Amino acid sequence: MGLLQEKLAKYDLPQKFMAQGVYPYFREIEGKQGTEVEMGGHEVLMFGSNAYTGLTGDERVIEAGVKAMHKYGSGCAGSRFLNGTLDLHVQLEKELAAFVGKDEALCFSTGFTVNSGVIPALTDRNDYIICDDRDHASIVDGRRLSFSQQLKYKHNDMADLEKQLQKCNPDSVKLIIVDGVFSMEGDLANLPEIVRLKHKYNATIMVDEAHGLGVFGKQGRGVCDHFGLTHEVDLIMGTFSKSLASIGGFIAADSSIINWLRHNARTYIFSASNTPAATASALEALHIIQNEPERLEALWEATNYALKRFREAGFEIGATESPIIPLYVRDTEKTFMVTKLAFDEGVFINPVIPPACAPQDTLVRVALMATHTKDQIDRAVEKLVKAFKALDIL
């Protein structure tokens, strides 16, 4: 065994759980994603998807992607900077900007490359990036790529955020970056207080709406709209891989910021542009969300019902206010074990362990879709109660 293999073996936690037969990742799905999926030859209730609007299998979204492939081909074979800009990309950008209430938007090939490209392009060595300590990994990697001074504040702790702002040179750019909805815990950023501190310390705000779009606000416009603070947020980021039933991401801001990013965000300039099918599918999903308010109503009906059922059953679910429901386990091995027990009972959920959370905060993550029924939720709660009790967690 070489030195590299020896080093990696010391930290190979997945190998340990593979040997125990409780490794929960990379399971194969044998068909369309929906509230029930085919896995390993049997039907499983899907409570591990971020498809909040339930549109991943919608025939209108699929047909839009098929039509785009026929018209434009399967790919663009280049970056947006060169030969990879389609009129379809520009149309989606215009509609997204209008949807989230900003001057312009810029589409990237993935949501991850939005944050990892935008963040290091915005500030320099004399500036500051200030993040919530539970921000998404893409934000973490984006700030790591920056030469700016980097500060973190305790999760949703506004007193600590103010302490960090007080450390900054008042004449430097102070970029506060925060998840609108925190992807593991399901709680919301304290955006009203962040805006107050923005004005007090002359800061700039960027909100990641990956889990807010299609869920919060008028027509699903996001957490910024939910709080009525869109005009106070300088940059709004979002993804297509959740409510918009596709793959890709975008950043929206005023024209001067977008023009700067168009020429300086490296993941935009040096990545192949998003495929025609993915772009058209996201555009169609955006139209459906705006034209079918009943879809958002159904999502919240399912969410509120599930929150009630999990609380009544005695689960510890934290401060979630969204379709993301954490069921705390607080033990890494039991988190993997309960995931396997649930799967064996026909319920797919996602385990959350470090580095996605602190070691003492391990959990399994349940996520709701607009298309989940009360019967499916009842069945899932019943099976999860059984699994948690089998491991003396509940």
C-alpha positions as a printed Julia matrix, in Angstrom:
394×3 Matrix{Float64}:
   0.0    0.0     0.0
   1.39   3.41   -0.98
   1.63   6.43    1.3
  -1.48   8.0    -0.17
  -3.55   4.85    0.35
  -2.22   4.48    3.91
  -3.16   8.05    4.75
  -6.65   7.75    3.28
  -7.29   4.43    5.04
  -6.93   6.14    8.44
  -9.94   8.33    7.69
 -12.03   5.95    5.6
 -15.25   6.02    7.64
 -17.39   4.81    4.69
 -15.34   1.59    4.5
 -16.22   0.84    8.11
 -19.95   1.18    7.47
 -19.7   -0.8     4.22
 -18.22  -3.66    6.23
 -21.13  -3.42    8.69
 -23.69  -3.48    5.88
 -25.21  -0.1     6.84
 -23.62   2.12    4.19
 -26.47   4.37    2.97
 -25.07   6.2    -0.07
 -25.2    5.84   -3.87
 -28.3    3.66   -3.93
 -29.6    3.22   -7.47
 -33.02   4.53   -8.48
 -34.55   2.68  -11.39
 -36.95   5.23  -12.83
 -38.36   8.72  -12.44
 -38.1   10.48   -9.11
 -41.4   11.0    -7.35
 -43.0   10.34   -3.99
 -42.41   6.62   -4.57
 -39.43   5.25   -6.47
 -38.15   1.89   -7.64
 -34.95   0.89   -5.82
 -33.45  -2.56   -5.72
 -36.53  -4.05   -7.32
 -39.07  -2.72   -4.84
 -41.06   0.47   -4.2
 -39.72   2.89   -1.62
 -41.34   6.03   -0.24
 -39.09   8.94   -1.24
 -38.54  11.38    1.62
 -34.97  12.23    0.66
 -35.5   14.46   -2.37
 -35.19  18.23   -2.72
 -37.88  18.3    -5.43
 -40.15  20.42   -3.25
 -42.55  21.28   -6.09
 -42.78  17.64   -7.2
 -42.01  18.53  -10.83
 -39.14  16.17  -11.65
 -41.48  13.71  -13.36
 -43.92  16.24  -14.76
 -44.58  15.54  -18.45
 -44.58  19.25  -19.34
 -41.09  19.68  -17.92
 -39.88  16.54  -19.67
 -41.4   17.58  -23.0
 -39.79  21.03  -22.77
 -36.39  19.36  -22.39
 -37.05  17.0   -25.32
 -38.09  19.87  -27.61
 -34.97  21.84  -26.69
 -32.73  18.89  -27.53
 -34.36  18.58  -30.95
 -33.9   22.3   -31.62
 -30.46  22.95  -30.1
 -28.84  19.51  -29.81
 -27.55  17.77  -26.71
 -24.98  20.35  -25.62
 -23.29  23.65  -26.38
 -19.66  22.45  -26.59
 -18.32  25.65  -25.05
 -18.66  28.21  -22.31
 -21.14  31.06  -22.17
 -18.17  33.39  -22.67
 -17.5   31.95  -26.13
 -19.87  29.86  -28.25
 -22.12  28.54  -25.49
 -24.78  31.25  -25.12
 -28.22  30.31  -26.48
 -31.23  32.58  -26.73
 -32.78  30.06  -24.33
 -30.18  30.89  -21.67
 -30.87  34.61  -22.06
 -34.64  34.08  -21.83
 -34.3   32.08  -18.62
 -32.01  34.72  -17.12
 -34.5   37.5   -17.88
 -37.4   35.58  -16.38
 -35.44  34.58  -13.28
 -34.37  38.19  -12.66
 -37.98  39.33  -12.89
 -39.12  36.46  -10.66
 -36.74  37.26   -7.8
 -36.99  41.03   -8.26
 -33.52  41.98   -9.52
 -32.16  43.8   -12.6
 -30.4   40.84  -14.17
 -29.47  37.21  -13.58
 -26.64  34.97  -14.73
 -27.06  31.2   -15.2
 -24.36  28.69  -14.26
 -24.07  24.96  -14.99
 -24.65  23.95  -11.35
 -25.71  25.64   -8.16
 -22.4   24.7    -6.55
 -20.45  26.59   -9.21
 -22.56  29.69   -8.61
 -21.29  30.02   -5.04
 -17.78  28.73   -5.73
 -17.42  31.19   -8.62
 -19.34  34.26   -7.51
 -17.97  34.6    -3.98
 -14.24  34.8    -4.83
 -14.99  37.2    -7.69
 -16.68  39.82   -5.5
 -14.08  40.85   -2.94
 -10.3   41.29   -2.65
  -7.58  41.11    0.01
  -8.74  44.27    1.75
 -12.36  43.1     2.08
 -14.27  40.73    4.35
 -16.5   37.69    3.81
 -18.75  36.9     6.78
 -20.66  33.61    6.89
 -23.05  31.74    9.15
 -21.22  28.67   10.47
 -23.9   26.4     9.0
 -23.8   27.8     5.48
 -23.79  25.26    2.65
 -20.54  23.6     1.52
 -20.59  25.54   -1.75
 -20.43  28.79    0.22
 -17.62  27.38    2.34
 -15.63  26.43   -0.76
 -16.38  29.78   -2.4
 -14.95  31.73    0.53
 -11.94  29.39    0.69
 -11.13  30.37   -2.9
 -11.22  34.05   -1.97
  -8.2   36.1    -0.89
 -10.45  38.16    1.38
 -10.39  38.09    5.15
 -12.87  35.5     6.37
 -15.05  35.61    9.46
 -17.76  33.27   10.74
 -20.57  33.84   13.2
 -22.47  31.3    15.28
 -25.57  29.95   13.6
 -28.29  32.62   13.48
 -26.6   34.44   16.37
 -27.06  38.09   15.5
 -25.01  39.33   18.45
 -22.09  37.28   17.18
 -22.63  38.58   13.63
 -22.4   42.11   14.99
 -19.16  41.22   16.8
 -17.67  40.05   13.51
 -18.8   43.22   11.73
 -17.16  45.31   14.44
 -13.82  43.66   13.62
 -13.96  44.95   10.04
 -12.4   48.06    8.58
 -15.39  50.37    8.07
 -14.05  51.47    4.67
 -13.78  47.9     3.29
 -16.44  45.77    1.6
 -18.18  43.51    4.13
 -20.04  40.7     2.33
 -22.47  38.75    4.53
 -23.38  35.42    2.91
 -26.18  33.31    4.34
 -28.5   30.46    3.43
 -32.12  31.63    3.28
 -33.22  28.15    4.4
 -30.55  26.05    6.08
 -30.44  22.82    4.15
 -29.96  20.35    7.0
 -31.85  21.96    9.9
 -34.68  23.56    7.89
 -34.69  26.83    9.83
 -34.6   30.3     8.24
 -31.95  33.0     8.34
 -32.85  35.96   10.55
 -32.95  38.18    7.51
 -34.68  41.19    9.13
 -31.91  41.49   11.72
 -29.17  40.87    9.11
 -30.62  43.76    7.09
 -30.6   46.0    10.16
 -26.92  45.2    10.7
 -26.23  45.76    7.01
 -27.33  49.37    7.35
 -25.56  49.89   10.67
 -22.2   48.69    9.31
 -22.59  49.49    5.6
 -22.39  45.83    4.58
 -23.53  43.86    1.51
 -25.84  40.82    1.67
 -25.89  37.68   -0.49
 -28.65  35.13    0.17
 -28.55  31.53   -1.06
 -32.16  30.7    -1.97
 -31.46  27.09   -3.03
 -34.07  25.73   -0.6
 -36.27  28.83   -0.54
 -37.28  29.14   -4.2
 -40.53  27.33   -4.93
 -41.2   27.1    -1.19
 -41.43  30.56    0.43
 -42.79  33.92   -0.68
 -45.35  34.93   -3.31
 -45.44  32.25   -6.04
 -42.4   30.66   -4.4
 -40.1   33.66   -4.93
 -38.05  32.76   -1.87
 -37.18  33.79    1.66
 -36.19  37.34    0.64
 -39.72  37.85   -0.69
 -41.21  36.03    2.33
 -39.7   38.7     4.6
 -40.48  41.53    2.16
 -36.76  42.33    1.95
 -35.85  41.58   -1.66
 -34.83  45.21   -2.25
 -32.48  45.06    0.75
 -30.6   41.95   -0.42
 -27.83  42.75   -2.9
 -27.35  39.29   -4.45
 -29.8   36.39   -4.64
 -28.55  32.94   -5.57
 -30.7   29.97   -6.54
 -30.55  26.49   -8.04
 -32.51  24.55  -10.66
 -31.89  21.16   -9.06
 -34.62  21.44   -6.45
 -37.93  23.21   -7.09
 -37.06  23.85  -10.75
 -36.67  20.13  -11.51
 -33.46  20.39  -13.52
 -29.75  21.09  -13.01
 -27.97  24.44  -12.88
 -28.03  27.63  -10.88
 -28.12  31.41  -11.06
 -27.11  34.64   -9.39
 -29.32  37.74   -9.56
 -28.31  41.3    -8.67
 -28.14  44.8   -10.1
 -26.71  45.26  -13.59
 -23.28  46.47  -12.45
 -22.67  43.39  -10.28
 -23.91  40.98  -12.95
 -21.74  42.59  -15.64
 -18.71  42.25  -13.35
 -19.46  38.57  -12.68
 -20.08  37.9   -16.36
 -16.44  38.8   -17.02
 -14.78  37.68  -13.77
 -16.52  34.62  -12.27
 -14.17  31.79  -13.25
 -16.71  28.98  -12.93
 -18.9   30.87  -15.4
 -16.17  31.77  -17.9
 -14.36  28.43  -17.88
 -17.26  25.95  -17.59
 -19.31  24.59  -20.46
 -22.72  26.21  -20.48
 -25.82  24.44  -19.24
 -27.4   21.98  -21.68
 -30.4   23.02  -23.76
 -32.57  20.34  -22.16
 -31.7   21.39  -18.61
 -32.25  25.06  -19.42
 -35.63  24.48  -21.07
 -36.79  22.18  -18.26
 -35.95  24.8   -15.64
 -37.77  27.46  -17.65
 -40.89  25.32  -17.94
 -40.81  24.51  -14.21
 -40.56  28.24  -13.48
 -43.68  28.85  -15.58
 -45.6   26.06  -13.82
 -44.69  27.38  -10.36
 -46.0   30.82  -11.25
 -49.19  29.53  -12.88
 -50.15  26.87  -10.32
 -50.41  28.42   -6.84
 -52.17  25.27   -5.69
 -48.82  23.47   -5.94
 -47.3   25.7    -3.26
 -50.44  25.31   -1.14
 -50.15  21.51   -1.41
 -46.5   21.63   -0.34
 -47.35  23.57    2.81
 -50.34  21.37    3.59
 -48.06  18.31    3.42
 -45.33  20.08    5.39
 -47.57  21.25    8.21
 -49.19  17.83    8.47
 -45.79  16.1     8.63
 -44.47  18.56   11.24
 -47.54  17.86   13.39
 -47.2   14.08   13.05
 -43.47  14.02   13.87
 -43.95  16.25   16.9
 -46.83  14.1    18.17
 -44.69  10.98   17.76
 -42.01  12.51   20.0
 -39.22  13.15   17.51
 -36.71  15.91   18.19
 -37.01  18.14   15.11
 -35.33  21.37   16.21
 -36.37  24.79   14.93
 -37.34  23.85   11.38
 -39.85  26.13    9.63
 -39.75  24.47    6.23
 -40.36  21.23    4.3
 -36.95  20.11    5.6
 -37.54  18.14    8.8
 -34.46  16.99   10.76
 -34.94  13.98   13.01
 -32.06  14.24   15.45
 -30.15  11.07   16.34
 -26.96  12.59   17.85
 -24.83   9.51   17.17
 -23.05   8.8    13.88
 -23.34   4.99   13.95
 -27.01   5.07   14.94
 -27.67   7.64   12.21
 -26.46   5.16    9.59
 -28.22   2.26   11.27
 -31.6    4.02   11.46
 -31.27   5.0     7.8
 -30.83   1.34    6.87
 -33.69   0.2     9.08
 -35.97   2.8     7.5
 -34.93   1.74    4.0
 -35.59  -1.9     4.84
 -39.09  -0.79    5.9
 -39.57   1.03    2.58
 -38.71   4.65    3.5
 -35.82   6.54    1.88
 -34.3    9.27    4.09
 -30.88  10.89    4.12
 -28.32  10.57    6.95
 -26.52  13.78    7.93
 -23.14  13.37    9.61
 -19.97  15.53    9.86
 -18.86  17.6     8.01
 -22.48  18.44    7.07
 -23.2   18.95   10.79
 -21.43  18.93   14.15
 -20.68  15.43   15.59
 -23.25  15.94   18.35
 -25.95  17.02   15.88
 -26.18  14.01   13.54
 -29.65  13.49   12.13
 -31.72  11.94    9.39
 -33.29  14.44    7.03
 -36.88  14.15    5.86
 -37.96  16.39    2.96
 -41.51  17.0     1.74
 -42.82  17.46   -1.8
 -46.03  19.08   -2.98
 -47.07  15.66   -4.28
 -46.78  13.76   -0.99
 -50.1   12.51    0.38
 -51.17  12.31    4.01
 -51.27   8.53    3.69
 -47.64   8.45    2.54
 -46.64  10.71    5.43
 -48.5    8.51    7.92
 -46.78   5.4     6.59
 -43.37   7.07    6.78
 -43.92   8.27   10.36
 -45.05   4.79   11.41
 -41.95   3.14    9.89
 -39.58   5.76   11.3
 -41.04   5.42   14.8
 -40.38   1.68   14.55
 -36.78   2.21   13.39
 -36.0    4.85   16.04
 -37.48   2.75   18.83
 -35.49  -0.3    17.7
 -32.31   1.69   18.38
 -33.56   3.33   21.61
 -33.43   6.78   20.02
 -37.12   7.52   20.57
